Coordinates of C-alpha atoms in Angstrom, one line a residue:
X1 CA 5.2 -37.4 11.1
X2 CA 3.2 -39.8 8.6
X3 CA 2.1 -43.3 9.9
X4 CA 0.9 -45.8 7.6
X5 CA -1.9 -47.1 10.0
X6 CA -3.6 -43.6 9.9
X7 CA -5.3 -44.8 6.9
X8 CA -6.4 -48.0 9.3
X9 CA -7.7 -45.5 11.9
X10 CA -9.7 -43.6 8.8
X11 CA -11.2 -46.5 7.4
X12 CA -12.3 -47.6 11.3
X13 CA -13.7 -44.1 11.3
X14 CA -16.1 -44.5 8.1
X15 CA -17.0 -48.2 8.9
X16 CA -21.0 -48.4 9.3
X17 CA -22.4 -47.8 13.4
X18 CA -23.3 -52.0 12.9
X19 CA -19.8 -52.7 12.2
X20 CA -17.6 -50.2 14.1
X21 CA -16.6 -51.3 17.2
X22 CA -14.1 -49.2 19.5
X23 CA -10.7 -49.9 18.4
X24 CA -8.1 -51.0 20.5
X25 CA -5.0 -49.8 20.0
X26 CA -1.7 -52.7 20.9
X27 CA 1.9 -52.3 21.0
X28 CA 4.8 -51.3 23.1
X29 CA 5.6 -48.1 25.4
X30 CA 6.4 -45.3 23.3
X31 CA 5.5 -46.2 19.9
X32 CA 2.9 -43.4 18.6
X33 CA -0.4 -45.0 20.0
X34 CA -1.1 -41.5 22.1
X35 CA -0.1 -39.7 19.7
X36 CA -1.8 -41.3 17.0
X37 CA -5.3 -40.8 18.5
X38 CA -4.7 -37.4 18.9
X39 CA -4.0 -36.7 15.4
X40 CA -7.3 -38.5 14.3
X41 CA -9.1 -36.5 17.1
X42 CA -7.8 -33.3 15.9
X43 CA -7.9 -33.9 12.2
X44 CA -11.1 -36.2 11.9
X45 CA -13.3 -34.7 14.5
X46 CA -15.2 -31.7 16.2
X47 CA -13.9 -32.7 19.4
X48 CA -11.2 -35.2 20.9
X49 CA -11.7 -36.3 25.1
X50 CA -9.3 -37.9 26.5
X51 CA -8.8 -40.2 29.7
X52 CA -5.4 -41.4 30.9
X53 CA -5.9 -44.3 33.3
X54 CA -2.2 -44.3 34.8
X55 CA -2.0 -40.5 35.2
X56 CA -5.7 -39.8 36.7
X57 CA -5.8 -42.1 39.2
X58 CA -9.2 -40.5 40.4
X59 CA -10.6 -42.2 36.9
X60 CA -9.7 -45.9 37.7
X61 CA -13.3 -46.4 39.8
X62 CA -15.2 -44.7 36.8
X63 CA -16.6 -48.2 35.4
X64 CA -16.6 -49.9 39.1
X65 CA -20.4 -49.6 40.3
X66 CA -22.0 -50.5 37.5
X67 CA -22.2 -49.9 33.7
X68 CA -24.4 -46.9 33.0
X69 CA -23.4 -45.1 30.1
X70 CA -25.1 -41.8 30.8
X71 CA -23.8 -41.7 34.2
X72 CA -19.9 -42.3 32.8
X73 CA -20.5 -39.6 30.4
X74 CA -21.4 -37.3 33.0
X75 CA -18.7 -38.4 34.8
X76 CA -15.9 -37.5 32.0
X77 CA -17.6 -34.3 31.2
X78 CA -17.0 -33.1 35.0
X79 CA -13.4 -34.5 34.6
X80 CA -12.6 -32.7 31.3
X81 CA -14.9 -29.9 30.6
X82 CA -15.9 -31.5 27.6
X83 CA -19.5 -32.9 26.2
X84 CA -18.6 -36.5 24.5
X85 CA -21.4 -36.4 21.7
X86 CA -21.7 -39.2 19.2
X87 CA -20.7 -38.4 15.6
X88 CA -19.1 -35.3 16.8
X89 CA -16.3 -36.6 19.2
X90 CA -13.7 -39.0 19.4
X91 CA -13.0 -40.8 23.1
X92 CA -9.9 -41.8 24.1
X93 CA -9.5 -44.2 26.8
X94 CA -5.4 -44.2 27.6
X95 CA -3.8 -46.9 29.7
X96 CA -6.8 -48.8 30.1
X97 CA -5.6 -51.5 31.5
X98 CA -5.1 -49.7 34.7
X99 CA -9.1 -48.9 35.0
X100 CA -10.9 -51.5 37.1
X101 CA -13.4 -53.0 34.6
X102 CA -12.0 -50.5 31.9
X103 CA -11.7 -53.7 29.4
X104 CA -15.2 -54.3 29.9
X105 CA -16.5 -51.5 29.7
X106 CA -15.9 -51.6 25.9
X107 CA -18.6 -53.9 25.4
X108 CA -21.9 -51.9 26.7
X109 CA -20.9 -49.1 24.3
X110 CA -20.6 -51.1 21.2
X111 CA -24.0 -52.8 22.4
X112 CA -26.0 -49.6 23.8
X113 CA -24.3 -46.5 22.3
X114 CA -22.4 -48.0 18.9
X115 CA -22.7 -44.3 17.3
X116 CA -19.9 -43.1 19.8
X117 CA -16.5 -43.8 18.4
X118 CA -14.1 -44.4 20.9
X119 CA -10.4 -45.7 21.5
X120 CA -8.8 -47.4 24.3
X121 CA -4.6 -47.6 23.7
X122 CA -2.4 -50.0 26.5
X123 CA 1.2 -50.7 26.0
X124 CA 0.4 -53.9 29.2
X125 CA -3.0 -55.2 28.1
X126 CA -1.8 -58.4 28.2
X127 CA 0.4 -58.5 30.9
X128 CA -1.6 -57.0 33.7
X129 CA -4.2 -59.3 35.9
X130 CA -7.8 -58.4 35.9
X131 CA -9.1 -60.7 38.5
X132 CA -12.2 -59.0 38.5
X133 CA -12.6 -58.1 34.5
X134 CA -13.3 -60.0 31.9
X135 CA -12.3 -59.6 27.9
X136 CA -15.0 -58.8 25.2
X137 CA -14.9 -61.1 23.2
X138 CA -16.3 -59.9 20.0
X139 CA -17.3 -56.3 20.4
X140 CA -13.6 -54.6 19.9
X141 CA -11.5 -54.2 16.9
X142 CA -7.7 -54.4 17.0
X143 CA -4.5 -52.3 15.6
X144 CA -1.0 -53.1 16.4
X145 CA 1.2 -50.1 16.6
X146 CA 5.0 -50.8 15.6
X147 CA 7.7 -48.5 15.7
X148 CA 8.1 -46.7 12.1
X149 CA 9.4 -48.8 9.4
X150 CA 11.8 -47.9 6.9
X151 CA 9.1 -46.5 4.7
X152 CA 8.0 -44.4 7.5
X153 CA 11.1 -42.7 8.3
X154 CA 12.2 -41.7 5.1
X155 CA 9.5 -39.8 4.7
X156 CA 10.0 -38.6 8.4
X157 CA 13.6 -36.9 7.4
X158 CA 11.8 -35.7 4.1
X159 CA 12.7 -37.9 1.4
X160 CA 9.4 -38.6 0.5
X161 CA 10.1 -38.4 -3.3
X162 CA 12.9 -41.2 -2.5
X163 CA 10.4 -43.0 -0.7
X164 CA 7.9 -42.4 -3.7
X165 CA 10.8 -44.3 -5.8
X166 CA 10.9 -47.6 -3.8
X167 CA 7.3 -47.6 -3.7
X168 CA 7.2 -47.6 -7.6
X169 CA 9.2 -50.6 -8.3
X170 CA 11.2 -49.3 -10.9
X171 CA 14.6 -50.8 -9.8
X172 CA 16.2 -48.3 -13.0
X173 CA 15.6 -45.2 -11.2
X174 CA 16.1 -47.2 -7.7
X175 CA 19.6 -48.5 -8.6
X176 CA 21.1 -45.2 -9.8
X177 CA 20.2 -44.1 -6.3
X178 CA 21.8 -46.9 -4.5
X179 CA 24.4 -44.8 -2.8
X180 CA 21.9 -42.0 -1.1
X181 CA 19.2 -45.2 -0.1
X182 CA 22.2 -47.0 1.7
X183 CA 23.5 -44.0 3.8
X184 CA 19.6 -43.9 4.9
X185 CA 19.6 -47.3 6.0
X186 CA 22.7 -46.6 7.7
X187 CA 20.9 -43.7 9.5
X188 CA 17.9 -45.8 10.1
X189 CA 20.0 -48.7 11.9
X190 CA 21.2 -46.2 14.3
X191 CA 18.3 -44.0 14.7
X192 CA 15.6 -46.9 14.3
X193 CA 12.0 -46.0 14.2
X194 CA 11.2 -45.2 18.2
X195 CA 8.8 -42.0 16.8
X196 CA 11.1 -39.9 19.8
X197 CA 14.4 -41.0 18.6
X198 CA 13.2 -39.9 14.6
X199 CA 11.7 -36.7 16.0
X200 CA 14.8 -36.0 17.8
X201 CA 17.3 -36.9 15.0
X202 CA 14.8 -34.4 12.5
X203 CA 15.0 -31.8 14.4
X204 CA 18.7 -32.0 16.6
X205 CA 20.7 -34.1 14.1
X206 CA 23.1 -35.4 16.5
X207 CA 23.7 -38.9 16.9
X208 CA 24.6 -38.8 20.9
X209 CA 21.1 -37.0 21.8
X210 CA 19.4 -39.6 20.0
X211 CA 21.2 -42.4 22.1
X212 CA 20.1 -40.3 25.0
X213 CA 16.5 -40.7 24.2
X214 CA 16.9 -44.4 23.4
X215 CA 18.9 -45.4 26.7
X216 CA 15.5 -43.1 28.7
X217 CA 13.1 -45.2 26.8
X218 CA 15.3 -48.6 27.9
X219 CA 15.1 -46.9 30.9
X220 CA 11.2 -47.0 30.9
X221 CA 11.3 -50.2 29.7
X222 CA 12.9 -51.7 32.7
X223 CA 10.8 -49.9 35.2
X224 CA 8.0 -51.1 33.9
X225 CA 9.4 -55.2 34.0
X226 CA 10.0 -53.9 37.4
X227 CA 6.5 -52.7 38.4
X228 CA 4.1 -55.1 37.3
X229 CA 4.6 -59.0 36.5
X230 CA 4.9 -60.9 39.5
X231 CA 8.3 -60.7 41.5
X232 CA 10.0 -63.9 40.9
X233 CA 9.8 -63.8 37.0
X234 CA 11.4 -59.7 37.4
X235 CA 14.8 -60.6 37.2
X236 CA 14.2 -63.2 34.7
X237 CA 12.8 -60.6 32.6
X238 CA 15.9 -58.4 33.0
X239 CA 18.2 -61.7 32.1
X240 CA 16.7 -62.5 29.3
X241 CA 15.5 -58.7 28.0
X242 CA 19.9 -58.2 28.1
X243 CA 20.6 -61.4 26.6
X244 CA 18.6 -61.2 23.3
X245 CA 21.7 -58.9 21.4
X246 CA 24.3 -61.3 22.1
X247 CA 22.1 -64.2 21.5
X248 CA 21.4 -63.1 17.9
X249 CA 25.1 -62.0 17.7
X250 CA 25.7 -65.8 17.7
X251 CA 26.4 -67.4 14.0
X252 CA 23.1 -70.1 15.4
X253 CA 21.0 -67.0 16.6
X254 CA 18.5 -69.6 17.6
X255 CA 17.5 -69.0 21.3
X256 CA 19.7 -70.9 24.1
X257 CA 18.5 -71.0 27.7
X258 CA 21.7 -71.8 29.2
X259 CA 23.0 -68.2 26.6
X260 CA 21.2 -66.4 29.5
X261 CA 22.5 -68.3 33.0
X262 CA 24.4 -71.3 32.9
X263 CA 21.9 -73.8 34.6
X264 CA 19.1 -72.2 32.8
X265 CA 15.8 -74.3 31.8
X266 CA 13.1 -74.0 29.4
X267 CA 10.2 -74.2 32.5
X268 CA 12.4 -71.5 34.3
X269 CA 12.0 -68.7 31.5
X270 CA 8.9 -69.6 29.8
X271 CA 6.8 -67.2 31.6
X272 CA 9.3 -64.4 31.6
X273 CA 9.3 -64.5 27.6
X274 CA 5.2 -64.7 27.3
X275 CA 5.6 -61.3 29.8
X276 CA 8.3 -59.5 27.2
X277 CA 5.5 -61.0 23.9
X278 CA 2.7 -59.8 25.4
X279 CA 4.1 -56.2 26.3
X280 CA 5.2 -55.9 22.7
X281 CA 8.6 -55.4 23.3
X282 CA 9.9 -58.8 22.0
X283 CA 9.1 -60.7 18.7
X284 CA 9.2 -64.7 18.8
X285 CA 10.1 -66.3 16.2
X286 CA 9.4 -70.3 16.0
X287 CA 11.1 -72.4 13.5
X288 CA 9.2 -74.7 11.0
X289 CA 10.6 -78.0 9.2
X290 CA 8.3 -77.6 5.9
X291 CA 7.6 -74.6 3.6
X292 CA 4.2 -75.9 2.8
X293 CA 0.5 -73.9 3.9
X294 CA -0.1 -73.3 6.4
X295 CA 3.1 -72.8 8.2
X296 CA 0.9 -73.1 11.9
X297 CA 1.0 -76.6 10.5
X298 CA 4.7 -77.2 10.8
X299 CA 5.8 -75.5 13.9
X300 CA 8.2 -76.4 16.3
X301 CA 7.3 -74.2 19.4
X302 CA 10.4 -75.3 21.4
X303 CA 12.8 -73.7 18.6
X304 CA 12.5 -69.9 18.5
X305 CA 14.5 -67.2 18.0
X306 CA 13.9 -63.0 20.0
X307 CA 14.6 -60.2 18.8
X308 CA 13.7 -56.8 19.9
X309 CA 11.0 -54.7 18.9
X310 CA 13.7 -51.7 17.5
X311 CA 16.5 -52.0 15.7
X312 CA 17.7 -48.6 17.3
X313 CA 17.2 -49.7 20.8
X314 CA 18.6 -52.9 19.9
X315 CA 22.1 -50.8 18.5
X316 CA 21.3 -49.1 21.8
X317 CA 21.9 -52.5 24.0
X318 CA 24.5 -53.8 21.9
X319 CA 26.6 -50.6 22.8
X320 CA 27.1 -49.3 18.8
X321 CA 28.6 -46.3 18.3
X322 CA 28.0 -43.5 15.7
X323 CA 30.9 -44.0 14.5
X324 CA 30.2 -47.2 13.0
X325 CA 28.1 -45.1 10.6
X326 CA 30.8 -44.1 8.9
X327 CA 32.7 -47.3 8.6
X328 CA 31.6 -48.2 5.0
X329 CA 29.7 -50.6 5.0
X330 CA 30.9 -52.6 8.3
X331 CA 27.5 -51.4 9.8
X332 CA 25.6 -54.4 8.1
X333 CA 28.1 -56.3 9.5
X334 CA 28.1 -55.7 12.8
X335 CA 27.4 -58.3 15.2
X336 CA 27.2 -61.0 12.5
X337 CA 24.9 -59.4 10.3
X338 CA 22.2 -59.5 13.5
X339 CA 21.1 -56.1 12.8
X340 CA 20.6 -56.6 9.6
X341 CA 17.9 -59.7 10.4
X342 CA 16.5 -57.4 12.6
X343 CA 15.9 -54.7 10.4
X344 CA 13.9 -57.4 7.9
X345 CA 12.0 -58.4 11.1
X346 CA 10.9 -55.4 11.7
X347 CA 10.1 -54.5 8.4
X348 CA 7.5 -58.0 8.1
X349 CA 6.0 -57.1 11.2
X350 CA 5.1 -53.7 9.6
X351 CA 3.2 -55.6 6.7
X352 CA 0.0 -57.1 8.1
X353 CA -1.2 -60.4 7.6
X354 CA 2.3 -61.7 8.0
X355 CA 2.5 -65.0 9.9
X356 CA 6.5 -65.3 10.2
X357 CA 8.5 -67.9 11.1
X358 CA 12.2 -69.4 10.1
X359 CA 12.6 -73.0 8.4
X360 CA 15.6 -75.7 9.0
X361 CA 15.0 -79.5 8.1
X362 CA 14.5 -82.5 10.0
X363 CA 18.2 -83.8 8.9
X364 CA 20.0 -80.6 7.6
X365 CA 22.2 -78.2 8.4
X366 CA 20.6 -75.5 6.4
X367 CA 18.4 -72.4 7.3
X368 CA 16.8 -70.0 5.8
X369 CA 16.6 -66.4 7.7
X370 CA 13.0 -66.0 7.4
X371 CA 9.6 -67.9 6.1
X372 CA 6.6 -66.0 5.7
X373 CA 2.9 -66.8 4.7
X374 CA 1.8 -63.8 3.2
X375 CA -1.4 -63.1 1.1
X376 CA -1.6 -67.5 0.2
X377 CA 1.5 -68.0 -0.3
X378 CA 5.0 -69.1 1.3
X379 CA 7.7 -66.8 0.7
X380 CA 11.3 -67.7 1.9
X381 CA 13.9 -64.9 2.9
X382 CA 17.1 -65.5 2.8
X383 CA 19.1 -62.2 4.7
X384 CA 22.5 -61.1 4.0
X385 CA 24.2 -58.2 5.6
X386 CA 27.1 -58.2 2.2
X387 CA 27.2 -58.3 -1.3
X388 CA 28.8 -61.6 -1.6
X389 CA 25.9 -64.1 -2.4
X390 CA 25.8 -68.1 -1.6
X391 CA 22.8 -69.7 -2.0
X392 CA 23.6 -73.4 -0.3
X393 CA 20.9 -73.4 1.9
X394 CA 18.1 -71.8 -0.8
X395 CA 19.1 -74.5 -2.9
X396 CA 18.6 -77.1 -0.1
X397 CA 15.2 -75.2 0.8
X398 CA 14.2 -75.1 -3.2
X399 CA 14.5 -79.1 -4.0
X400 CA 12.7 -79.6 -0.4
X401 CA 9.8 -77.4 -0.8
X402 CA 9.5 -75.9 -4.8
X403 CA 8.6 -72.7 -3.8
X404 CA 6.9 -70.2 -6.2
X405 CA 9.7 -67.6 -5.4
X406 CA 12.5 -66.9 -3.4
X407 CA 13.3 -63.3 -2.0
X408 CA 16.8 -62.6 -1.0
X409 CA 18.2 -59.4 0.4
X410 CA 21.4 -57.8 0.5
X411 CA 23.5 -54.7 -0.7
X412 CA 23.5 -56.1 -4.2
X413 CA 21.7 -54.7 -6.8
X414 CA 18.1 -55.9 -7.7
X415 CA 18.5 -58.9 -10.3
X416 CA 15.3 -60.9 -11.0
X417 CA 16.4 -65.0 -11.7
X418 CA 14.3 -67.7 -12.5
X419 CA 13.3 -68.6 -8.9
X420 CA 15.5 -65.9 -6.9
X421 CA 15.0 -62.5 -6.9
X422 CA 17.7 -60.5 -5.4
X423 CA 16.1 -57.1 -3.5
X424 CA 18.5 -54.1 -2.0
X425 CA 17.4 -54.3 1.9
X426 CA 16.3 -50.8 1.3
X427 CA 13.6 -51.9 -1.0
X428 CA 12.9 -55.3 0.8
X429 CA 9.4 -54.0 1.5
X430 CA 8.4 -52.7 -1.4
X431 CA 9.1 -55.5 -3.1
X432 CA 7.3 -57.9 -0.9
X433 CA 3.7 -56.2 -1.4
X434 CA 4.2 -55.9 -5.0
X435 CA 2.1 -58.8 -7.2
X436 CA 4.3 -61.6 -7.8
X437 CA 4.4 -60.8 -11.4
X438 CA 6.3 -57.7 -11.3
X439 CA 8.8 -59.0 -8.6

């Protein structure tokens, strides 16, 4: 399987020993962090350790007395069997939120031993107290790990050449193939990027063992909302977690509190939202009233929209069935075109840099799906899940803010206009990081 940021991981591998820090690896349970070391430990290295915090309980003291390197070095090599030598091996810290002073820890090896490269992966970083633990500030890098992204799993089901095609930008070649890309999107809204539920559908090809693995990691998910923020905000988490399909089934997908329990306030669920953000299985999205820079600028934090981090485990908790895959195309449909908007979400939180949000005026019934800041400029998105086209609130969204362009995805064909450019939702991506002069 071929992820994207392995070329981040590379480049963090070659930086210089003053500029290399350890990396930290973000995201959700069960989206290829693990995994993802390993394969740079295997490939890139001499020799890979690893230390899984929430397995080896017997590890969780290893930074408690005090921070001496040679002594925690020691220590591994007793626990694994293996020397950690700098230059030569790559250290994997796993879970490390669940080491006392593991976070730490991080900063007296950049500062006394910055030769050593090493990783530290957590799915709860930001969810789990550390009373006695402090950040630092400075001496870590970052990578967010997302599920795999359209891109990704066409090349996970071996279409590589196809993927090659959308990468290219010529919408000739790309339009003649419009047929075979669609039933892969299809595929993809079912299967969604979870790296289990690809590997699964690779090698099984059955639709129903996939849902299996999708409802286990659902599963997961709700034991862990179970095990770790504080008791009175669990069974907000579970409320709202369950609510976020048919809140974006809505035609106003904008989040309602009262959507999730009649009664329901703003001051009751705040906390139980910052929990589901911060463990990387939601996505907030804040509305903003101008398309000027810099969005940040323009926010309205009380306005938001949630959607889920997979568009398969979203299909997943909506309850759809395979047989939708073969209803024409009804799929993009479904639920008022929600999974559709989530499939575009997923695919701009794939493209770094992205500061995403979605725009209505002060005095206006119009919105636009999506607003992004993206390398300087403000891109509007406009997301439909048919061929037939209305433009009524791009042409509210236009006279208001003049953008430079204006991206709009559907099943249509690719047509370039004067100020809207019309992109297949398969090669929505692509056509984002191209320069704006070829789009």
């Amino acid at each position: 399987m071929k992820r994207k940021i392995y070329n981040d991981l590379l480049k963090w591998k070659e930086q210089d020993k003053p500029r290399r820090k350890p990396l930290i690896l973000e995201g959700a349970r069960q989206v290829g962090k693990t995994w993802l070391a390993r394969e740079l430990g295997k490939r890139e290295f001499e020799s890979f350790v690893e230390i899984n915090f929430e397995r080896q309980a017997e590890t969780r003291s290893l930074f408690e007395a005090n921070f001496d390197l040679k002594r925690i070095l020691m220590a591994i090599q007793a626990l694994t069997g293996k020397k950690v030598e700098a230059g030569k091996t790559l250290l994997f810290f796993d879970e490390i939120q669940f080491a006392r002073r593991g976070l730490l820890s991080l900063k007296y090896f950049y500062d006394e031993m910055p030769e050593l490269h090493i990783i530290a992966a957590g799915s709860l970083l930001g969810v789990i107290d550390h009373p006695d633990d402090s950040f630092p500030v400075g001496k870590v890098s970052f990578l967010t790990v997302y599920p795999l992204c359209f891109s990704e799993f066409l090349t996970a089901v071996g279409k590589d050449g196809l993927n090659d095609m959308l990468l290219s930008g010529d919408f000739v070649a790309i339009d003649s193939f419009a047929e075979t890309f669609t039933d892969l999107l299809r595929q993809y809204y079912y299967v969604g990027g979870m790296p289990e539920a690809v590997l699964t559908f690779v090698e099984q090809q059955d639709y129903q063992i996939v849902r299996t693995v999708q409802q286990e990691i659902l599963k997961s998910y709700n034991n862990d909302f179970s095990k770790h923020p504080p008791k009175e905000i669990v069974r907000r988490m579970l409320l709202l977690w369950q609510s976020i399909p048919a809140q974006l089934a809505k035609e106003n997908k904008k989040f309602i509190y009262t959507a999730v329990r009649s009664g329901a306030r703003a001051r009751d669920y705040e906390t139980a939202i910052q929990w589901l953000c911060d463990a990387g299985v939601v996505y907030k999205v804040t509305r903003v009233w101008s398309g000027e820079l810099p969005l940040k600028g323009f926010e309205d934090m009380d306005a938001f929209k949630l959607y889920t981090l997979d568009i398969g485990l979203h299909g997943a908790m909506s309850g759809l069935e395979a047989s939708a895959l073969i209803g024409g195309n009804a799929l993009f449909l479904q639920y008022k075109g929600a999974l559709t908007e989530q499939f575009v979400l997923q695919e701009l939180r794939c493209m770094e840099g992205t500061d995403i949000h979605y725009w209505t005026p002060e005095e206006s019934r119009a919105e636009i799906d999506f607003v992004v800041q993206y390398n300087g400029e403000v891109i509007p998105i406009e997301v439909k899940a048919e061929q037939h086209l209305k433009a009524k609130s791009i042409g509210v969204y236009i006279r208001q803010n003049s953008p430079q362009r204006v991206i709009r995805t559907s099943l249509a064909p690719y047509h370039k206009g004067e100020t809207i450019t019309d992109v297949p939702l398969y090669a929505f991506s692509a056509v984002l990081n191209q320069p704006k002069h070829k789009v």
